[in-house]
Each structure stands twice: as C-alpha cells, then as structure tokens.
Amino acid sequence: MNKAQQAIGIVVIGRNEGERLRVCLQSVAYKANTVVYVDSGSTDDSVALARSLGVVVVPLDMSVPFTAARARNAGFQALRQTDPEMALVQFVDGDCEVVGSWLLAASEFLTESGHERYAVVCGRRRERHPARSIYNRLCDVEWDTPVGDAKACGGDAMMRTDALQAVGGYRDDLIAGEEPELCVRLRAAGWKVRRLDQEMTLHDADITRLSQWWRRATRGGYAFAQGAWLHGASPERHWVRETYSALFWGVALPLIVATATLWLGAGALLLLLVYPAQVLRLYWRHNDWERALFLVLGKFAEGWGVLKFVFKRVLHQRQTIIEYK
C-alpha cells in the first residue's frame, strides 16, 4: 500500500447483496487503510462474509428506518473513530466493484496542488450487464454523466473527510437523492465537485422486470420532490424543473385529458397524442427509441413519487425506503 492509499478509508453499504458484496469487498481489500461495511439488516450471510474478509462491520440499528444516507454516515463515523487523521473517504455501494485504477486516480486528483477546493470526485460508473435487460442499459446511460466540474455525484465517490464533517454528512432522513443534496450543501460552503474521465465502478442494477424499474422511477420522483422542498429556492432551484416535469406529464396532463373527455366527449382523447409527440422529440435529441419511450413512461412513476412525498408531508408521516431489488 502506497502513501496515498494510506490516507484513504472506504465505506461500503449493503443489504442482502450476496455474491455482489463479495466482489465489492474483494475489489477494495488491502487497497486502503481501513474498510468498513455497514449492513442494513441483511438476512443473508452478508455480515459473516464481510467479517471473513477482515472488514470492520457496522450493523445498522434497524429499530430506526434505514436509509443509504444513514448507513453512509454510520460508516463514516466508524472510520473517524478508527483513524481520526484519515483525509479521504471512498463511498461504495455494495452492488459495485471498484475498478483497480480508481482509488489512486481519485486520491491523486484531490491531493494535487490547486485542487484544494474540490471536496468530491467521481468517475464513470458502468453497468456490469447492460445487455441483460433494457432497464440495465438505461441505468448505464444514466451513469454516463459529463466530465468536468459537476453539480453532484452518485453513490460511489471519494470525498475529503474535513469537508464532509464540516457540512454534517448526509441527511439521514432522505430515502434517495442524498448525494446531490449533500453536494448542494458542499457547493454552498464553497467546495467543488469533479467528474473525472476515469473508470470508477462496475454496478449490478439487476433490474429485469418492469415492476422493478417502476419502483426505482417512483423513488426518483419522491427524491425530486424532497430535493425541491429542501433546496428549491433561488439560486439553486434544486430539482424544481424535474419535479414540475414529473407533475405535468405524469399527473396534470392525464387529469386534463380525463376532464376534457368528460366535458367534450371522446374527441378530447386526441390530446393524448402529445405523448407520442414527446417520444419523437426525445428520440431526435438522444437518437435512442427505447430511451425516449422510457423517459416518457417514467414521468408517470415519477409523478406518483412526487404525490407520495406530498401525501407524506401533509399527513406528517415518514416514508420508508423504496426498494427495487
């Protein structure tokens, strides 16, 4: 282990990841000073597997609703207790394998002169099996974000521990979208986020059914609404456009068509042609029929997610995590 790797701690989070967790932990074993695995109530042998690989295991208290954000905070605190001087932390989801060159590339960027204001770096996350289903392929497209300075990162990212500590870590209560929300607060504090042109992780979404894709999209809509509620004011306007888009295409427009049909008759159903027109417009933008179709279909699930957030807020209820695996 070189000097740069000695400054890195790794937090892996997971729940019933099975063989995916073994691959994940083996990809980071002996490549950092400390590796912590936070388990969110797995009923398989995840905890025993992690311990057999010499990893520090933190079982999450399941008497409190678990979230990925809460798991990452617990892992980060365990790292800080193990090594208070640790400068960098790599967060990894338990269904990901870290590419061999990533840790060194990320740590070199953060420790390079002139990069002192960068708090977060991330790279290219790829799907391990993009050809297995259309849903996996769409995830792979989603991970392909622009290289350069960015507004946010995803679940896999390397961060400066002092920056993360200064903003209070992740928000425990977010069921999704916790990384962009964290990046909003980091950028407000003067920190920067960078997407490197480097391979980072191989992810296994394992989405093979429409119902899984629908739940994931619903969770996305919920996250849009919660993000807009937290940081929707100017100048950030965090996820305001995404929330309005989900509400318009997934909720308001169907209601308008239904109301118009009741008042004006079946001819009003012609208004539904706006949906294929939107698919066509998105195809011209992305040159991908399947992506265009699912972007439009996803608005219905996202719209439902926005409504779920509103209902929960009105009823003062806490939403538990929406799992898709």
PDB file of C-alpha atoms in Angstrom, residues 89-93 96-107 109-110 118-127 139-150 152-159 179 183 193-203:
ATOM      1  CA  VAL A  89     -13.127   8.532   2.224  1.00  0.00           C
ATOM      2  CA  GLN A  90     -14.393   6.461  -0.691  1.00  0.00           C
ATOM      3  CA  PHE A  91     -18.074   5.537  -0.537  1.00  0.00           C
ATOM      4  CA  VAL A  92     -19.140   2.449  -2.467  1.00  0.00           C
ATOM      5  CA  ASP A  93     -22.483   0.712  -2.835  1.00  0.00           C
ATOM      6  CA  CYS A  96     -20.465  -2.276  -7.142  1.00  0.00           C
ATOM      7  CA  GLU A  97     -16.931  -3.416  -7.916  1.00  0.00           C
ATOM      8  CA  VAL A  98     -14.280  -0.689  -7.696  1.00  0.00           C
ATOM      9  CA  VAL A  99     -12.050  -0.572 -10.781  1.00  0.00           C
ATOM     10  CA  GLY A 100      -8.373  -1.155  -9.924  1.00  0.00           C
ATOM     11  CA  SER A 101      -7.013   2.225 -11.019  1.00  0.00           C
ATOM     12  CA  TRP A 102      -9.754   4.374  -9.472  1.00  0.00           C
ATOM     13  CA  LEU A 103      -8.598   4.885  -5.875  1.00  0.00           C
ATOM     14  CA  LEU A 104      -5.158   6.097  -6.910  1.00  0.00           C
ATOM     15  CA  ALA A 105      -6.514   8.386  -9.657  1.00  0.00           C
ATOM     16  CA  ALA A 106      -9.113   9.945  -7.352  1.00  0.00           C
ATOM     17  CA  SER A 107      -6.727  10.463  -4.439  1.00  0.00           C
ATOM     18  CA  PHE A 109      -6.601  14.469  -8.070  1.00  0.00           C
ATOM     19  CA  LEU A 110      -7.731  15.551  -4.604  1.00  0.00           C
ATOM     20  CA  TYR A 118     -12.537  20.099  -4.597  1.00  0.00           C
ATOM     21  CA  ALA A 119     -14.372  18.101  -1.947  1.00  0.00           C
ATOM     22  CA  VAL A 120     -15.773  15.315  -4.145  1.00  0.00           C
ATOM     23  CA  VAL A 121     -14.541  13.361  -7.146  1.00  0.00           C
ATOM     24  CA  CYS A 122     -16.371  10.666  -9.050  1.00  0.00           C
ATOM     25  CA  GLY A 123     -15.748   8.770 -12.256  1.00  0.00           C
ATOM     26  CA  ARG A 124     -17.590   6.561 -14.724  1.00  0.00           C
ATOM     27  CA  ARG A 125     -19.905   4.010 -13.158  1.00  0.00           C
ATOM     28  CA  ARG A 126     -20.857   1.321 -15.666  1.00  0.00           C
ATOM     29  CA  GLU A 127     -23.432  -1.403 -15.597  1.00  0.00           C
ATOM     30  CA  CYS A 139     -29.088   2.679 -15.946  1.00  0.00           C
ATOM     31  CA  ASP A 140     -25.789   2.533 -17.833  1.00  0.00           C
ATOM     32  CA  VAL A 141     -26.851   5.537 -19.910  1.00  0.00           C
ATOM     33  CA  GLU A 142     -27.889   7.353 -16.738  1.00  0.00           C
ATOM     34  CA  TRP A 143     -24.444   6.838 -15.172  1.00  0.00           C
ATOM     35  CA  ASP A 144     -22.680   8.416 -18.186  1.00  0.00           C
ATOM     36  CA  THR A 145     -22.532  11.970 -16.853  1.00  0.00           C
ATOM     37  CA  PRO A 146     -20.434  14.794 -18.392  1.00  0.00           C
ATOM     38  CA  VAL A 147     -16.728  15.006 -17.477  1.00  0.00           C
ATOM     39  CA  GLY A 148     -15.544  18.144 -15.684  1.00  0.00           C
ATOM     40  CA  ASP A 149     -16.858  20.288 -12.854  1.00  0.00           C
ATOM     41  CA  ALA A 150     -20.254  18.939 -11.809  1.00  0.00           C
ATOM     42  CA  ALA A 152     -23.426  16.403  -7.935  1.00  0.00           C
ATOM     43  CA  CYS A 153     -22.093  12.871  -7.637  1.00  0.00           C
ATOM     44  CA  GLY A 154     -23.754   9.487  -7.199  1.00  0.00           C
ATOM     45  CA  GLY A 155     -23.426   6.838  -4.526  1.00  0.00           C
ATOM     46  CA  ASP A 156     -19.843   5.986  -5.449  1.00  0.00           C
ATOM     47  CA  ALA A 157     -17.491   8.911  -4.843  1.00  0.00           C
ATOM     48  CA  MET A 158     -14.333   9.923  -2.995  1.00  0.00           C
ATOM     49  CA  MET A 159     -14.619  12.850  -0.582  1.00  0.00           C
ATOM     50  CA  GLU A 179     -25.711  12.586  -2.735  1.00  0.00           C
ATOM     51  CA  CYS A 183     -23.385  18.324  -2.927  1.00  0.00           C
ATOM     52  CA  VAL A 193     -17.386  18.592  -7.287  1.00  0.00           C
ATOM     53  CA  ARG A 194     -15.471  16.988 -10.165  1.00  0.00           C
ATOM     54  CA  ARG A 195     -16.363  14.191 -12.544  1.00  0.00           C
ATOM     55  CA  LEU A 196     -13.093  12.644 -13.722  1.00  0.00           C
ATOM     56  CA  ASP A 197     -12.579  10.967 -17.088  1.00  0.00           C
ATOM     57  CA  GLN A 198     -11.722   7.716 -15.285  1.00  0.00           C
ATOM     58  CA  GLU A 199     -13.373   4.338 -14.919  1.00  0.00           C
ATOM     59  CA  MET A 200     -14.660   4.053 -11.338  1.00  0.00           C
ATOM     60  CA  THR A 201     -17.031   1.156 -10.638  1.00  0.00           C
ATOM     61  CA  LEU A 202     -18.986  -1.708 -12.189  1.00  0.00           C
ATOM     62  CA  HIS A 203     -22.559  -1.707 -10.924  1.00  0.00           C
TER      63      HIS A 203
END
